[in-house]
């Protein structure tokens, strides 16, 4: 019977996708999958929360949790930069079963706890040191473009070409005299003069020094910083323009028109080559060079490339040497004076305040005694050293690093109120509970006031944790902010890190708006408005408005405001020099409908040449997908969605012709027979698709409970949640409420030994 | 008196150490059955990415009557012809699946001889980590993973949606856990010898160590108490935590007594070439000071992740058959050249890069050979394996894999020159290496026996 039901369910799915069945990726170790649901769900049946695995703080959560436990003065900008990156499973960094503790983790936790404790107890007047690893810093030119690059040849370094500045987010902490070490080297190509380095405080130049060492070396300067709190930066001043080495060429980008035996097409540009073997065969000033990755193969005459590149390893700032530095964090923590009340009593008092916040629960048993004993360890000769030791232990303890829930019972049990408070605050804020939430939980009043408390938290500014953690991962805005997509600059001028960051913000603001204003969930797809600043509007070729982000009415415009037409997601699922019909379709299926297409069969030839043959449209070239029965099932679903988005190019701008100059055809047909023309009709069709609401629930549940939920095996639970949230009238907010107030969030099972 | 330091320590737990590192001469650390005067075996897997040009790799002659091929010629230049065993013909079939994940498969599966999974991280434990878990406890560091290109144990997605970790890790402590690696010589030095240059008194260092140990003792207590509230699988996670508490404790305690080993100055970093030499020297140092006996070194990561690495100092001078050509500069990264399609200029560039890689490997082996140990040299007590994820990179296959073993492994593998082993399983080679380390395993990848 069970088998029959399973078969029927699978068959229904297969039908829905016209032969394409999503593969549920295998679970991380330890995780058990629930059995598949029946074909018809009983929406009244209680939901089973399963056995979620214990969760460790993600790196982002770690940083926020430390800050919230101690105070906003904690310098957290580089605290986790040496941590191993979080494991991503099912699209999120919050999946308990994937959160291992390796030697690398533990060593870094040990170091970070020590760093936190050392800074917290630093006496006013002790200078502090700040090392800025350049990998962690950003660098931007006058136009705001990120010009700091990684170069695999020089690991640990980043380099800048042109005039550029790298800045730390954190810097001097007060006005005074500082020592600055700059560690790096300069690479000169066909140039003799070295670089000038400027040390900046904010926009102000505080020092300038010549730097031309070809091998790694350290320059130490003593500077007087005027402001304090302004970010420190190192700027490279280039005294000559930099040129890309290319053969003598025009730069027409249309290769078809390349003419003559000497003209060669490479990377979509025409080059007229003067073949050569030695420099003497070339004109005055030119040299005989060979091709680069983006230029033709062979050798040809070219002006030699000149380049001055500063490779920075790190810079270190120590100070102020004069006058003494205050430590507001210490002032906040020292609620008592050890010289007055005694070292032991004062240590105990401070730890009794800090540890419960860090551990998200009241202290139990002899915990406070043990912590105090650590602070009074005989090897700790003074108050500060003792407190450092105890605070290190607080932040290395599993009670801080793990979100502990009692998991010893097989049977269903309601979570304790502090456990609920912790789940809630990490879901909505990405950090531990605040005092108000903890108090409510300790008094046992949280569950009675849950809906109101959820609303309070959603309206709090800390809800940015949900945007960063959930939207950032589900809709890839973290990625869009972190890494500039590689786009051919000749085809997509103006696409840069600033535009891409604005695209990320466009997505996040849409989500925030739909959540805050209690708008229908489907508006995420069908909104006829969007959120843009002037840079983004200009990039999208939309009429002007204010400089800052604001709501823009898109009625009648050439693009809608829903996720399908967000530039960031369109660009993310494109290639360097063209769109990706399959990539876009697959992304929508996997992330908005939660039915990821399976991998292509073995021995399929992947990818199209990046170069586009004019005349043949991408749609034509997708023909094979439809003619080959092995491909047809899945590609029908993927390709049709992709066709609908073809009116937007590889950086998300509206267009009417494709890469080859052909007039676009953005019509398509969904598996259920719905036909559409263009992205807005596609978005409208998908917003009616019940799989979308279930998919949002699935993503939220997976993120919020830290165990995987699947569109197929958990279909009934997802349907029930959507139903409880109002069915077709569900809003994003009602869906969040329904999930949080459900047994999936408030109860759990465990495993006896 | 507060024992403050002027800077925030990178590796706080080792802050208390002095200008020299203690050798772990504790009785408990000497392997059972080993005589106190027997030198320990050290094993290093030295990885270069993207294969070699096989026709120029395979040497002529068999056994000690061998002559180096064009690619292996630098070994003769370093005077190492009689210090190596070159095994040819090995194949790692579990990774020989032709799809868009070939580099991921080859690299992640290099020391595990397993077939990886694309959708989620699933490999197998690697041979070096099998040894680390069995015998690594005899040294302060169970094993050491270094490289020169960024990319740690994280699992973001790289090309074609494969997890990046597969391209950047050959060392795996379990099916799902890549070890990550240190890529900065300075960070490696700090890790091995942190505390160098810190002018703390012996007293202050002892106190620091006592406090560090008390913190570990405290959190061990916390974790042990938490156990009572955890179900079966959560306990496994807390066990991982407790394991790491013990490991760190062991390293801190292990550094407290015994003979001292002079570490010299910390490496300054610099260009790729400079860092390569510094990292090699650190390997020699770690082995000489017996801080670890098991290491992996990824000179670069696999596949196209090297797109920015240009070997501007190299010139290609040989045609595919080894005959001289008009020199051309090496302008492309190794991955781009490795898809050579038998084009002369591509093969010549690949050749130049591979030959340089062997030359640099020769430098490392030579340094080990020049380090005295007991009545012989450090190299006598090493097995240093040069290899790559592929044989011929153009076909993306782990057939005819490059494999040079330098050293004689404490006399267990006297150098044999050229050993042709056509079609033999790479996993059987790995198992032989484990056997030399005194580690017996029931299975390793597709292994069905031993090569030596």
Tab-separated table of N, CA, C and O in Angstrom, chain A residues 31 134 161 225 371 427 488 522 615 656:
chain	number	residue	atom	x	y	z
A	31	UNK	N	20.818	12.429	9.093
A	31	UNK	CA	19.464	12.951	8.984
A	31	UNK	C	18.522	11.898	8.410
A	31	UNK	O	18.833	11.222	7.449
A	134	UNK	N	44.409	42.187	3.947
A	134	UNK	CA	43.791	42.879	2.831
A	134	UNK	C	42.701	42.042	2.180
A	134	UNK	O	41.779	42.562	1.583
A	161	UNK	N	45.139	47.845	-9.430
A	161	UNK	CA	45.714	48.504	-10.578
A	161	UNK	C	45.045	49.869	-10.629
A	161	UNK	O	43.931	50.030	-10.181
A	225	UNK	N	46.673	60.647	13.739
A	225	UNK	CA	45.313	60.538	13.225
A	225	UNK	C	44.449	61.543	13.962
A	225	UNK	O	44.504	61.655	15.189
A	371	UNK	N	32.547	29.395	36.875
A	371	UNK	CA	33.086	30.534	36.126
A	371	UNK	C	33.894	31.447	37.041
A	371	UNK	O	34.978	31.915	36.668
A	427	UNK	N	15.858	33.037	13.998
A	427	UNK	CA	15.114	33.105	12.742
A	427	UNK	C	14.916	34.563	12.319
A	427	UNK	O	15.202	34.937	11.185
A	488	UNK	N	31.350	40.524	-19.777
A	488	UNK	CA	32.183	41.156	-20.796
A	488	UNK	C	31.920	42.667	-20.808
A	488	UNK	O	30.821	43.109	-21.144
A	522	UNK	N	2.119	36.577	-3.281
A	522	UNK	CA	2.331	36.511	-4.734
A	522	UNK	C	2.914	37.804	-5.292
A	522	UNK	O	3.421	37.819	-6.410
A	615	UNK	N	22.264	34.887	-36.506
A	615	UNK	CA	21.379	34.136	-37.392
A	615	UNK	C	20.683	33.031	-36.661
A	615	UNK	O	19.483	32.861	-36.776
A	656	UNK	N	15.304	44.125	-27.056
A	656	UNK	CA	14.326	43.623	-28.018
A	656	UNK	C	14.957	42.665	-29.008
A	656	UNK	O	14.265	41.974	-29.743
